[in-house]
mmCIF file of C-alpha atoms and ligand atoms in Angstrom:
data_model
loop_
_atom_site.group_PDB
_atom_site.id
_atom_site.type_symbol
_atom_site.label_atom_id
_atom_site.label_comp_id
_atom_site.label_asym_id
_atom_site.label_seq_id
_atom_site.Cartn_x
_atom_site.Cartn_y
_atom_site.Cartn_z
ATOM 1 C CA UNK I 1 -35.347 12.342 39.283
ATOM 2 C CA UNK I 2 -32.763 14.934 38.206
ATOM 3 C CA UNK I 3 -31.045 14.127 34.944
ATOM 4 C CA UNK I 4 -28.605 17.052 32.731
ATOM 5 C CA UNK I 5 -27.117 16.713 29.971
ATOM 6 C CA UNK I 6 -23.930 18.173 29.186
ATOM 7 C CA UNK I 7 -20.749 18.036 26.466
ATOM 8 C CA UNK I 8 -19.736 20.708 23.985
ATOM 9 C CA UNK I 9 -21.628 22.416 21.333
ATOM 10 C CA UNK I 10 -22.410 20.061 18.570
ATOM 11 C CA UNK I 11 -23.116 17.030 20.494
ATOM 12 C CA UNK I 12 -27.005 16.759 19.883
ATOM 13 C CA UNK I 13 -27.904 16.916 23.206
ATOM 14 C CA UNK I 14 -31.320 18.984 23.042
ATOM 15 C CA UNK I 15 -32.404 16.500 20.255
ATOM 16 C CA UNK I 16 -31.480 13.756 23.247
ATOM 17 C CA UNK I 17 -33.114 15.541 26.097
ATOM 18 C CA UNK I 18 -36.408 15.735 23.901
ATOM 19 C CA UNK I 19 -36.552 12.193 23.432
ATOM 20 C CA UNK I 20 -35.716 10.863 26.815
ATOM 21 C CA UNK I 21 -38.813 13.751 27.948
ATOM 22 C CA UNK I 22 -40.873 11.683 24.952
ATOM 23 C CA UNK I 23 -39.766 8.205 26.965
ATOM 24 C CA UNK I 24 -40.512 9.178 30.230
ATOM 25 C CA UNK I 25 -44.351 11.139 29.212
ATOM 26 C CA UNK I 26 -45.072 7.512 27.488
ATOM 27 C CA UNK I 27 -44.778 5.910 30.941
ATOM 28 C CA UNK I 28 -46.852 8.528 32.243
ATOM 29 C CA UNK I 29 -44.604 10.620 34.459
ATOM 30 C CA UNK I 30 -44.728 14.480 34.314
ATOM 31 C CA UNK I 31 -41.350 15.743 32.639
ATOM 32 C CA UNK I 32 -40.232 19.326 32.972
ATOM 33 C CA UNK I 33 -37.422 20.397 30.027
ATOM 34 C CA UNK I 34 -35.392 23.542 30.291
ATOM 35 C CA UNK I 35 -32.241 24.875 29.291
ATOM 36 C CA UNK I 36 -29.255 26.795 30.821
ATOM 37 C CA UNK I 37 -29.266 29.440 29.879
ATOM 38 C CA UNK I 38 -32.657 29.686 30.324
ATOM 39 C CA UNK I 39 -34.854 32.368 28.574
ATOM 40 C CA UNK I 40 -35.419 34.690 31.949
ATOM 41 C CA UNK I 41 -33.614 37.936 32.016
ATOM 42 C CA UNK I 42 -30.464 36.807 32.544
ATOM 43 C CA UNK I 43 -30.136 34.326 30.004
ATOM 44 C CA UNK I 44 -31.830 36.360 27.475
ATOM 45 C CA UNK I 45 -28.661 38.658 28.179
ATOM 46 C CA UNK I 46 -25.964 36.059 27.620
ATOM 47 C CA UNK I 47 -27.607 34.918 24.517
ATOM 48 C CA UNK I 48 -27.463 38.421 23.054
ATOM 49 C CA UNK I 49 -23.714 38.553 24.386
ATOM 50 C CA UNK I 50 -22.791 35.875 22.147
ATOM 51 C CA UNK I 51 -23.909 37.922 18.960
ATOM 52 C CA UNK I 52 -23.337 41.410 19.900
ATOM 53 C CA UNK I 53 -19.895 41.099 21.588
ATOM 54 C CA UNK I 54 -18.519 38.887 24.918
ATOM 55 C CA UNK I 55 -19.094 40.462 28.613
ATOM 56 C CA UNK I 56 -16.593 40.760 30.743
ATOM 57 C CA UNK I 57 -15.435 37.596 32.766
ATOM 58 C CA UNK I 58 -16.635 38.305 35.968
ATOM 59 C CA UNK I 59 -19.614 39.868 34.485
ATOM 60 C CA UNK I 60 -20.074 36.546 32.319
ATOM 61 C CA UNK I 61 -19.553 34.213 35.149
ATOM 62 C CA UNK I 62 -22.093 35.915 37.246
ATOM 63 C CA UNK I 63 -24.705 36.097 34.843
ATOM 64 C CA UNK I 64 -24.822 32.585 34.615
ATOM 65 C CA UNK I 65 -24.680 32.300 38.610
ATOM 66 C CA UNK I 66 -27.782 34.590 39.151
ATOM 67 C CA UNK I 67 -29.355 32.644 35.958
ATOM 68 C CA UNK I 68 -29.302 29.164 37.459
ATOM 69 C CA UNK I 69 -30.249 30.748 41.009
ATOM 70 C CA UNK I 70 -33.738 31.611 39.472
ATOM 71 C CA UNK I 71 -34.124 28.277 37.562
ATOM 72 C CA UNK I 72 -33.234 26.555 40.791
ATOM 73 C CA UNK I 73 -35.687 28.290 42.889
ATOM 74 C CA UNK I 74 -38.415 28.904 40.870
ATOM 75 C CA UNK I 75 -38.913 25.407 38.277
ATOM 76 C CA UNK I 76 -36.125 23.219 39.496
ATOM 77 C CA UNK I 77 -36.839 22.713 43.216
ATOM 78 C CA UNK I 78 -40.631 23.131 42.957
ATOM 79 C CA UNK I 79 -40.711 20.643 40.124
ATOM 80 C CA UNK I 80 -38.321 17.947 42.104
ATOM 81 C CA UNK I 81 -40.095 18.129 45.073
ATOM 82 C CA UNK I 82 -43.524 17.206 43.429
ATOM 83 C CA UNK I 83 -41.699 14.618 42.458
ATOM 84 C CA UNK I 84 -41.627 15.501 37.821
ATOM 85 C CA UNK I 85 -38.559 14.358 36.472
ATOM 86 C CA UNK I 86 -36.223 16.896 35.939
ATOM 87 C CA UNK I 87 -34.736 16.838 32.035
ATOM 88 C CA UNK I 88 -31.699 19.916 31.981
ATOM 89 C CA UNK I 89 -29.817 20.941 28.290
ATOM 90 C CA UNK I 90 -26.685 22.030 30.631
ATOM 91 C CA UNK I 91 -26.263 22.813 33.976
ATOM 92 C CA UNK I 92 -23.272 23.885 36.481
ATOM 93 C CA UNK I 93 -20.805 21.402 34.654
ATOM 94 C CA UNK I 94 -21.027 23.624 31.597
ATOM 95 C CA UNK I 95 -20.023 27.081 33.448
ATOM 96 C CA UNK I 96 -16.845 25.039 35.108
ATOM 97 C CA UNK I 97 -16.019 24.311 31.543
ATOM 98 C CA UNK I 98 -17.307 27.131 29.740
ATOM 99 C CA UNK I 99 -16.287 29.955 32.183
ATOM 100 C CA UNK I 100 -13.298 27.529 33.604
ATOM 101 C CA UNK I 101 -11.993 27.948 30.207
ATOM 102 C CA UNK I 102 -11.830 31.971 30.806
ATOM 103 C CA UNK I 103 -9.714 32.248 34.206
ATOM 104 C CA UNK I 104 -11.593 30.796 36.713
ATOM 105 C CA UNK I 105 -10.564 27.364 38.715
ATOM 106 C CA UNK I 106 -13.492 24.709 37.858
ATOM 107 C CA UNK I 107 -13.258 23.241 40.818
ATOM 108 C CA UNK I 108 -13.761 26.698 42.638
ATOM 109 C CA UNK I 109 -17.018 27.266 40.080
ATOM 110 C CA UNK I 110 -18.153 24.164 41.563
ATOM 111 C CA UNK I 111 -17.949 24.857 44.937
ATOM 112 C CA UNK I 112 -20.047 28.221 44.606
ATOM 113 C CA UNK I 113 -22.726 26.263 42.455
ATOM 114 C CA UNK I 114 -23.026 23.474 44.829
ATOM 115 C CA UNK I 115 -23.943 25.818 47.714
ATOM 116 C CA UNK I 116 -27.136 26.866 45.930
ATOM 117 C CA UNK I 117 -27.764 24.158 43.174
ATOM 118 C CA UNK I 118 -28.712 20.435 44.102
ATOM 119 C CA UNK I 119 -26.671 18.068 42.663
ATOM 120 C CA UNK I 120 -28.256 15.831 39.766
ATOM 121 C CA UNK I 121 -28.930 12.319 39.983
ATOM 122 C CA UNK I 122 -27.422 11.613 36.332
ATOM 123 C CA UNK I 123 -25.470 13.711 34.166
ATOM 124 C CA UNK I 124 -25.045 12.021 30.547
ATOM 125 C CA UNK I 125 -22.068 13.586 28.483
ATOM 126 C CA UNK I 126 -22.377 13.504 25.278
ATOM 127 C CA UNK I 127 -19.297 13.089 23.741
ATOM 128 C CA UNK I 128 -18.203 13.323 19.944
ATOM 129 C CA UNK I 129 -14.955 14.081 18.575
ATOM 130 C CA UNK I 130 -13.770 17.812 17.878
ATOM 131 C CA UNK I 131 -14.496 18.133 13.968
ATOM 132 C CA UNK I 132 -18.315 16.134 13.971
ATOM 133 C CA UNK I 133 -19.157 18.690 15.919
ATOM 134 C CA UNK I 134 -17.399 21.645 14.312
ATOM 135 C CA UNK I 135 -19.354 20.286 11.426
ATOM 136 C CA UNK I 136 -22.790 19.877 13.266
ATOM 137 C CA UNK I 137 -22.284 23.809 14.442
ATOM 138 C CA UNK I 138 -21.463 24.927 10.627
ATOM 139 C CA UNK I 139 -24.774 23.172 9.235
ATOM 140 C CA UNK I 140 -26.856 24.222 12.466
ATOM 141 C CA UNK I 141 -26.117 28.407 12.580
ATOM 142 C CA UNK I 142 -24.068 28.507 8.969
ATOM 143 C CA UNK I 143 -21.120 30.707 11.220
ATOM 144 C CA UNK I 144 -20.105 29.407 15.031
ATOM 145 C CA UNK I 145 -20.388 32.598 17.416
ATOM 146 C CA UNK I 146 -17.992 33.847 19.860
ATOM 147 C CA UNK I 147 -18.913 30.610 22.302
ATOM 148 C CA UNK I 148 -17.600 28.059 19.697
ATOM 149 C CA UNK I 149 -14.252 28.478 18.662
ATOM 150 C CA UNK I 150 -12.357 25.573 18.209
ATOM 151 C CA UNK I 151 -9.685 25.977 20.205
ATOM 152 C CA UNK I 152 -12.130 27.088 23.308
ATOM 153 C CA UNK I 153 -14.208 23.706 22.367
ATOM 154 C CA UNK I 154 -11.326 21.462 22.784
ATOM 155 C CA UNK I 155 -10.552 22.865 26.262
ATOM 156 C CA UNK I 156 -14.259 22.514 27.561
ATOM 157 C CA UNK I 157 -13.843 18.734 26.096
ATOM 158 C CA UNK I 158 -11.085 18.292 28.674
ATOM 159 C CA UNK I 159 -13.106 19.822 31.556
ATOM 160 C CA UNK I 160 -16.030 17.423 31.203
ATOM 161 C CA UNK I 161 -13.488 14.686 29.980
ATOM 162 C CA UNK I 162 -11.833 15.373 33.806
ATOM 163 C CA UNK I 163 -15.220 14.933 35.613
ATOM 164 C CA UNK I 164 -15.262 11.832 37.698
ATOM 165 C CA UNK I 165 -18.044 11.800 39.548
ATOM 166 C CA UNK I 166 -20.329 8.755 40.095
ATOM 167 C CA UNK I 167 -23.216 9.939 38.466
ATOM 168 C CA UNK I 168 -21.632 10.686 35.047
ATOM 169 C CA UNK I 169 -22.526 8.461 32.016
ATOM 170 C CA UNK I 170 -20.546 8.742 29.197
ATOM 171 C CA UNK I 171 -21.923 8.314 25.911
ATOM 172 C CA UNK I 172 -20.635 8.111 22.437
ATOM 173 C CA UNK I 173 -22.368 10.484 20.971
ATOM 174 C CA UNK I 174 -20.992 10.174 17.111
ATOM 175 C CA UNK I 175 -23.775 7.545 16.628
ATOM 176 C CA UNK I 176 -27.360 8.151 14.981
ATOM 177 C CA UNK I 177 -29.608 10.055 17.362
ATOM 178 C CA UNK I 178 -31.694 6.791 17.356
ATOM 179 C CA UNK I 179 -28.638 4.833 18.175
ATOM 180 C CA UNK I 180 -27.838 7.303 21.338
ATOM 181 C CA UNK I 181 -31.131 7.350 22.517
ATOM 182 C CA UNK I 182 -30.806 3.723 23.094
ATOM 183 C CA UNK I 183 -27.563 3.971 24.230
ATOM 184 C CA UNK I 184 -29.095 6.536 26.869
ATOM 185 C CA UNK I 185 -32.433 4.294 27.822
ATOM 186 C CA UNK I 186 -30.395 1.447 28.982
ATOM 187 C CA UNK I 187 -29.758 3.100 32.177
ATOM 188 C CA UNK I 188 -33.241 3.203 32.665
ATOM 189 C CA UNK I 189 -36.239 1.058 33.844
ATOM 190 C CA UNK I 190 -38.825 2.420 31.109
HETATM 191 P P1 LIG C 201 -26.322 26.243 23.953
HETATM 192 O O1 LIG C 201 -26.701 25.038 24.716
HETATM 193 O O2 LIG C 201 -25.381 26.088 22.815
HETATM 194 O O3 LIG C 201 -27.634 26.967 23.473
HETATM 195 P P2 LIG C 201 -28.166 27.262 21.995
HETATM 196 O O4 LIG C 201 -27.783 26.105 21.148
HETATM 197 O O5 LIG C 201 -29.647 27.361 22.214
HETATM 198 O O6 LIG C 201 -27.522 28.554 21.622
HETATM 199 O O7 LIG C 201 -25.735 27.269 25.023
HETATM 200 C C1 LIG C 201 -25.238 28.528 24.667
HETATM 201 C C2 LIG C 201 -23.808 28.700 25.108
HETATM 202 O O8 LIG C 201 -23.750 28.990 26.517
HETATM 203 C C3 LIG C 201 -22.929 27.490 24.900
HETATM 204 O O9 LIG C 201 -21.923 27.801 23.951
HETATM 205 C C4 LIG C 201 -22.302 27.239 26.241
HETATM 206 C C5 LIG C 201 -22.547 28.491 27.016
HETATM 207 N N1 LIG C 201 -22.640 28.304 28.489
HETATM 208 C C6 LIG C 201 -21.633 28.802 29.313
HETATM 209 O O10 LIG C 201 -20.667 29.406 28.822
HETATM 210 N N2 LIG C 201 -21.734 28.658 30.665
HETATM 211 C C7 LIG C 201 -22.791 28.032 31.261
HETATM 212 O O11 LIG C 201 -22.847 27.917 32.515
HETATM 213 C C8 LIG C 201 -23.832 27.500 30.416
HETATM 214 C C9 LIG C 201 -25.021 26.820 31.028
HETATM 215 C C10 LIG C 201 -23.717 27.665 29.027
#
């Protein structure tokens, strides 16, 4: 099973992806967590970017491309196929927001991700409402970076807000972490 979770900055979802990972290890399955981006090279070099000053577009965009083709190949496909459940903090959704927000056609991002990155089987957007999680970014890194302007947050909102594919759940994420992790287990058997 292949689950991501996506929505803007602010919307708690690695506190959500650890306790889903805590759900599933109580039943006994083997859970693999990561991240986009991940820490491997080029990750490590988009992090950086977003303190020491943006990369180009193009140069952005296919950073995060050669990023996820290394995650796919060498923990998402091996873990899938020995059949671990898959937990993702972001995943191709977030560069047709992210990077659709800087020139590029989302649905044209998707097209290039979807030749080399298998579809999940649930994506759970976390959704919360511009200024909680303004105010969740202020207490988390005292200053938002380069990636979390408000004006760039509102426009990613729309591009996951415009995804309307079967296998998104949408989930009020203004709640209690508690209170959206329940929200979140009642799509599963656990
Ligand atoms: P984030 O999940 O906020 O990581 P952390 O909290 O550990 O810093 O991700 C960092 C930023 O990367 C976030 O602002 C969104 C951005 N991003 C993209 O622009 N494109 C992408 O494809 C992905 C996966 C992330």
């Amino acid at each position: 099973m292949f689950i991501v979770f996506e929505g803007i900055d602010g919307t708690g979802k690695s506190t959500q992806v650890k306790l889903l990972a805590e759900a599933f290890r109580a039943k006994g399955r083997e859970v693999i967590v990561s991240k986009e981006p991940t820490d491997g090279p080029h990750g490590t070099r988009l992090r950086e970017s977003a303190v020491s000053g943006r990369l180009s577009e193009q140069e952005e965009l296919d950073l995060f491309h050669l990023d996820r083709r290394d995650h796919v190949e060498n923990l998402i496909k091996p873990a899938l196929a020995r059949g671990a459940v898959v937990i993702l903090d972001r995943y191709y959704f977030s560069t047709m927001a992210y990077q659709g927000i800087r020139g590029f056609d989302p649905a044209e991002i998707r097209r290039i991700n979807e030749k080399f990155a298998p579809p999940p089987d649930l994506v759970f957007l976390l959704e919360v409402d511009l200024d909680t999680a303004l105010s969740r970014i202020g207490v988390r890194d005292g200053q938002a970076n380069a990636f979390e302007q408000r004006d760039a947050l509102q426009k990613c909102h729309d591009v996951f807000a415009s995804l309307q594919d079967e296998f998104v759940r949408r989930i009020d994420a203004g709640k209690t972490p508690p209170e959206v992790h329940e929200e979140i287990l009642q799509h599963f058997d656990l």
